[in-house]
Coordinates of C-alpha atoms and ligand atoms in Angstrom, one line a residue:
M1 CA -32.8 11.8 10.6
I2 CA -30.0 12.7 8.2
E3 CA -28.8 15.4 10.5
E4 CA -28.8 13.1 13.5
N5 CA -27.0 10.4 11.6
V6 CA -24.3 12.8 10.4
R7 CA -23.8 14.3 13.8
S8 CA -23.5 10.9 15.5
L9 CA -21.2 9.5 12.9
L10 CA -18.9 12.5 12.9
G11 CA -18.8 12.4 16.7
E12 CA -17.8 8.7 16.6
L13 CA -15.1 9.4 13.9
E14 CA -13.4 12.1 15.9
A15 CA -11.2 9.6 17.6
G16 CA -9.8 8.5 14.2
N17 CA -8.9 5.0 13.1
C18 CA -6.8 2.4 15.0
Y19 CA -3.7 4.5 14.4
G20 CA -5.3 7.7 15.5
E21 CA -5.3 9.0 11.9
K22 CA -8.0 11.4 10.7
V23 CA -10.8 9.6 9.0
T24 CA -12.6 11.1 6.0
L25 CA -16.3 10.4 5.8
V26 CA -17.5 10.4 2.2
A27 CA -21.3 10.4 1.9
A28 CA -22.3 7.9 -0.8
T29 CA -25.2 9.8 -2.5
K30 CA -26.5 7.5 -5.2
T31 CA -30.3 7.8 -5.6
R32 CA -30.4 10.7 -3.1
T33 CA -31.9 14.0 -4.1
A34 CA -29.9 17.2 -4.1
D35 CA -32.0 18.4 -1.2
E36 CA -31.1 15.3 0.9
I37 CA -27.4 15.8 0.0
N38 CA -27.6 19.5 1.0
R39 CA -29.0 18.5 4.3
A40 CA -26.1 16.2 4.9
L41 CA -23.6 18.9 3.9
A42 CA -25.3 21.5 6.2
A43 CA -25.0 19.0 9.1
G44 CA -21.3 18.8 8.6
I45 CA -20.5 16.4 5.8
S46 CA -17.5 17.6 3.9
D47 CA -17.1 15.0 1.1
I48 CA -19.7 13.4 -1.2
G49 CA -19.4 10.5 -3.7
E50 CA -21.5 9.6 -6.7
N51 CA -21.6 6.3 -8.5
K52 CA -23.0 7.3 -11.8
V53 CA -21.8 10.0 -14.2
Q54 CA -25.4 10.9 -15.0
E55 CA -26.3 11.5 -11.3
F56 CA -23.0 13.4 -10.8
R57 CA -23.9 15.8 -13.6
D58 CA -27.6 16.1 -12.9
K59 CA -27.0 17.1 -9.3
F60 CA -23.8 19.0 -9.7
D61 CA -25.2 22.6 -9.6
A62 CA -28.0 21.9 -7.2
V63 CA -25.7 20.5 -4.5
Q64 CA -24.0 23.2 -2.5
G65 CA -20.4 22.7 -1.7
G66 CA -18.5 19.5 -0.6
N67 CA -15.6 17.8 -2.2
R68 CA -17.1 15.8 -5.1
H69 CA -15.7 12.2 -5.3
F70 CA -16.5 9.6 -7.9
I71 CA -16.8 6.2 -6.3
G72 CA -18.6 4.0 -8.9
H73 CA -17.6 2.0 -11.9
L74 CA -16.5 4.4 -14.6
Q75 CA -16.9 3.9 -18.3
T76 CA -14.0 5.3 -20.3
N77 CA -16.2 7.2 -22.7
K78 CA -17.8 9.2 -19.8
V79 CA -14.5 10.4 -18.2
K80 CA -14.7 13.6 -20.2
Y81 CA -17.7 14.8 -18.1
L82 CA -15.8 14.5 -14.9
I83 CA -12.4 16.0 -15.6
G84 CA -11.7 19.1 -13.5
K85 CA -14.8 18.6 -11.4
T86 CA -13.8 15.5 -9.4
Y87 CA -12.0 15.8 -6.1
L88 CA -10.9 12.1 -6.1
Y89 CA -11.5 9.1 -8.4
H90 CA -11.9 6.1 -6.1
S91 CA -12.4 3.5 -8.8
V92 CA -9.5 3.4 -11.1
D93 CA -9.7 -0.3 -11.8
R94 CA -8.1 -0.9 -15.2
D95 CA -5.3 0.5 -17.4
E96 CA -7.6 1.9 -20.1
L97 CA -9.5 4.0 -17.5
A98 CA -6.2 5.3 -16.0
A99 CA -5.0 6.2 -19.4
E100 CA -8.2 8.1 -20.3
I101 CA -8.2 10.1 -17.1
A102 CA -4.5 10.9 -17.6
K103 CA -4.9 11.9 -21.2
R104 CA -7.9 14.2 -20.6
S105 CA -6.4 15.7 -17.5
A106 CA -3.1 16.5 -19.2
R107 CA -5.0 18.0 -22.1
Q108 CA -7.0 20.3 -19.8
G109 CA -3.9 21.2 -17.8
V110 CA -5.1 19.6 -14.6
V111 CA -3.8 16.8 -12.4
S112 CA -6.4 14.3 -11.3
D113 CA -6.2 12.7 -7.9
I114 CA -6.9 9.0 -8.0
L115 CA -7.1 5.8 -5.9
I116 CA -6.2 2.4 -7.3
Q117 CA -9.1 0.0 -6.8
I118 CA -8.1 -3.4 -5.6
N119 CA -10.4 -6.4 -5.9
I120 CA -9.5 -7.6 -2.5
G121 CA -12.1 -10.5 -2.3
C122 CA -11.2 -11.7 -5.8
E123 CA -14.9 -11.3 -6.7
E124 CA -16.0 -11.7 -10.3
S125 CA -18.8 -9.2 -9.8
K126 CA -16.4 -6.4 -8.7
G127 CA -13.8 -4.3 -10.5
G128 CA -10.3 -3.7 -9.5
Y129 CA -6.7 -5.0 -9.8
P130 CA -5.6 -8.1 -8.1
L131 CA -3.9 -7.3 -4.8
E132 CA -0.6 -8.7 -6.2
E133 CA -0.6 -6.1 -9.0
G134 CA -1.3 -3.2 -6.7
L135 CA 2.3 -2.0 -6.2
C136 CA 3.3 -2.4 -9.8
V137 CA 0.2 -0.4 -10.9
F138 CA 1.1 2.2 -8.3
E139 CA 4.6 2.5 -9.6
T140 CA 3.4 3.0 -13.2
L141 CA 0.6 5.4 -12.4
R142 CA 2.6 7.6 -10.1
K143 CA 4.9 8.4 -13.0
T144 CA 2.0 9.1 -15.4
Q145 CA 1.4 12.8 -16.4
G146 CA -2.0 14.1 -15.4
L147 CA -2.4 11.7 -12.5
R148 CA -1.6 11.9 -8.8
V149 CA -2.0 8.6 -7.0
R150 CA -3.4 9.3 -3.5
G151 CA -3.9 5.7 -2.3
F152 CA -6.1 2.6 -2.7
M153 CA -9.7 1.7 -2.6
A154 CA -11.4 -1.7 -1.9
M155 CA -14.8 -3.2 -1.1
L156 CA -14.9 -6.1 1.2
P157 CA -16.9 -9.1 0.2
L158 CA -20.1 -9.9 2.0
S159 CA -19.2 -12.4 4.7
D160 CA -19.9 -13.3 8.3
D161 CA -16.3 -14.5 8.8
E162 CA -14.8 -11.6 10.7
A163 CA -11.3 -13.1 10.8
Y164 CA -11.3 -13.4 7.0
L165 CA -12.4 -9.8 6.6
E166 CA -9.8 -8.6 9.1
K167 CA -7.2 -10.4 7.1
L168 CA -8.2 -8.7 3.9
C169 CA -8.1 -5.3 5.6
R170 CA -4.6 -5.9 6.9
K171 CA -3.5 -6.9 3.4
M172 CA -4.9 -3.6 2.1
R173 CA -3.2 -1.7 4.8
A174 CA 0.1 -3.4 4.1
L175 CA -0.1 -2.4 0.4
Y176 CA -1.0 1.2 1.5
D177 CA 1.9 1.4 3.9
T178 CA 4.4 0.1 1.4
A179 CA 3.3 2.7 -1.2
K180 CA 3.2 5.5 1.5
A181 CA 6.8 4.8 2.4
Q182 CA 7.8 5.6 -1.1
D183 CA 5.5 8.5 -1.9
N184 CA 4.3 11.4 0.3
D185 CA 1.2 11.9 -1.9
I186 CA -0.2 8.6 -0.6
R187 CA -2.8 9.6 2.0
Y188 CA -6.0 7.5 1.6
L189 CA -7.1 4.0 2.2
S190 CA -10.8 4.1 1.1
M191 CA -12.4 1.0 2.6
G192 CA -15.6 0.7 4.6
M193 CA -19.3 0.9 3.8
S194 CA -22.4 1.0 6.1
G195 CA -22.1 -2.7 7.0
D196 CA -18.4 -2.9 7.7
W197 CA -16.9 0.5 8.4
R198 CA -16.1 -0.1 12.1
L199 CA -14.2 -3.2 11.2
C200 CA -12.3 -1.4 8.5
L201 CA -11.3 1.5 10.8
E202 CA -10.0 -1.0 13.3
H203 CA -7.8 -2.4 10.7
G204 CA -6.3 0.7 9.1
S205 CA -8.8 2.3 6.7
N206 CA -8.8 6.1 6.9
M207 CA -11.6 6.9 4.4
I208 CA -15.1 5.4 4.5
R209 CA -18.0 5.7 2.1
L210 CA -21.4 5.6 3.8
G211 CA -24.8 5.8 2.2
T212 CA -27.4 3.9 4.2
A213 CA -25.9 4.9 7.6
I214 CA -26.4 8.5 6.7
F215 CA -29.5 8.6 4.5
G216 CA -31.4 5.4 5.4
E217 CA -32.3 2.5 3.1
R218 CA -32.1 3.2 -0.6
N219 CA -35.2 3.0 -2.8
Y220 CA -34.1 2.3 -6.4
S221 CA -37.7 2.4 -7.8
V222 CA -38.2 6.2 -7.5
Ligands
PLP1 C1 -23.3 2.6 -2.5 C2 -21.8 2.6 -2.2 C3 -21.3 2.8 -1.0 C4 -22.2 2.9 0.3 O1 -23.0 1.9 0.5 P1 -23.8 1.7 1.9 O2 -23.9 0.3 2.1 O3 -25.2 2.3 1.6 O4 -23.1 2.5 2.9 C5 -19.9 2.8 -0.8 N1 -19.1 2.6 -1.8 C6 -19.6 2.4 -3.1 C7 -18.6 2.2 -4.2 C8 -20.9 2.4 -3.3 O5 -21.4 2.2 -4.5

């Protein structure tokens, strides 16, 4: 099941996104066991992303290999557990968090790769900077010691209105393109989950985060 899903997804992703760019598939591993994650890695997954610091730490040693991303909401007081262990922080959604990652990274002599999270659907339930602030935040954070901005992350709202979702994707891609034109470190537009990843890739995303499509439905009760 996991193996089959991974193989079929990786096969489909070989063609790249709408620009022919390489697409990075990050397996979203919340609630999954180390054993399930190791099966996904053995089947060809190269990158995995956790949502919770506790899970990130609990599974860290039992999981074998893979670039370890952090994709969930991150509390400032838990940053210390991730520094030096995280391949890419997707969810830098506020100034205090960026400052904390920067401070602790500089102190440990590492540079942390981050994405700036944009609240593209202007949803109260979601974190992230307003789209309009994206460039300004990028310009500040790229000059911050301890940080290297690699791009942007967004979660599309739940909606049946494809034209609306496409419009949001295009706005994210425009932000990404503007930043990329100024900075060679910009590489990733992380946008797309199990329900909307094809649409996102058709409109310029080059990094997707899939949980259900790889591992099946989540069961939060166990
Ligand atoms: C859970 C999660 C995903 C993956 O969700 P699926 O719908 O299961 O693919 C992607 N991104 C984030 C930030 C998540 O928390």
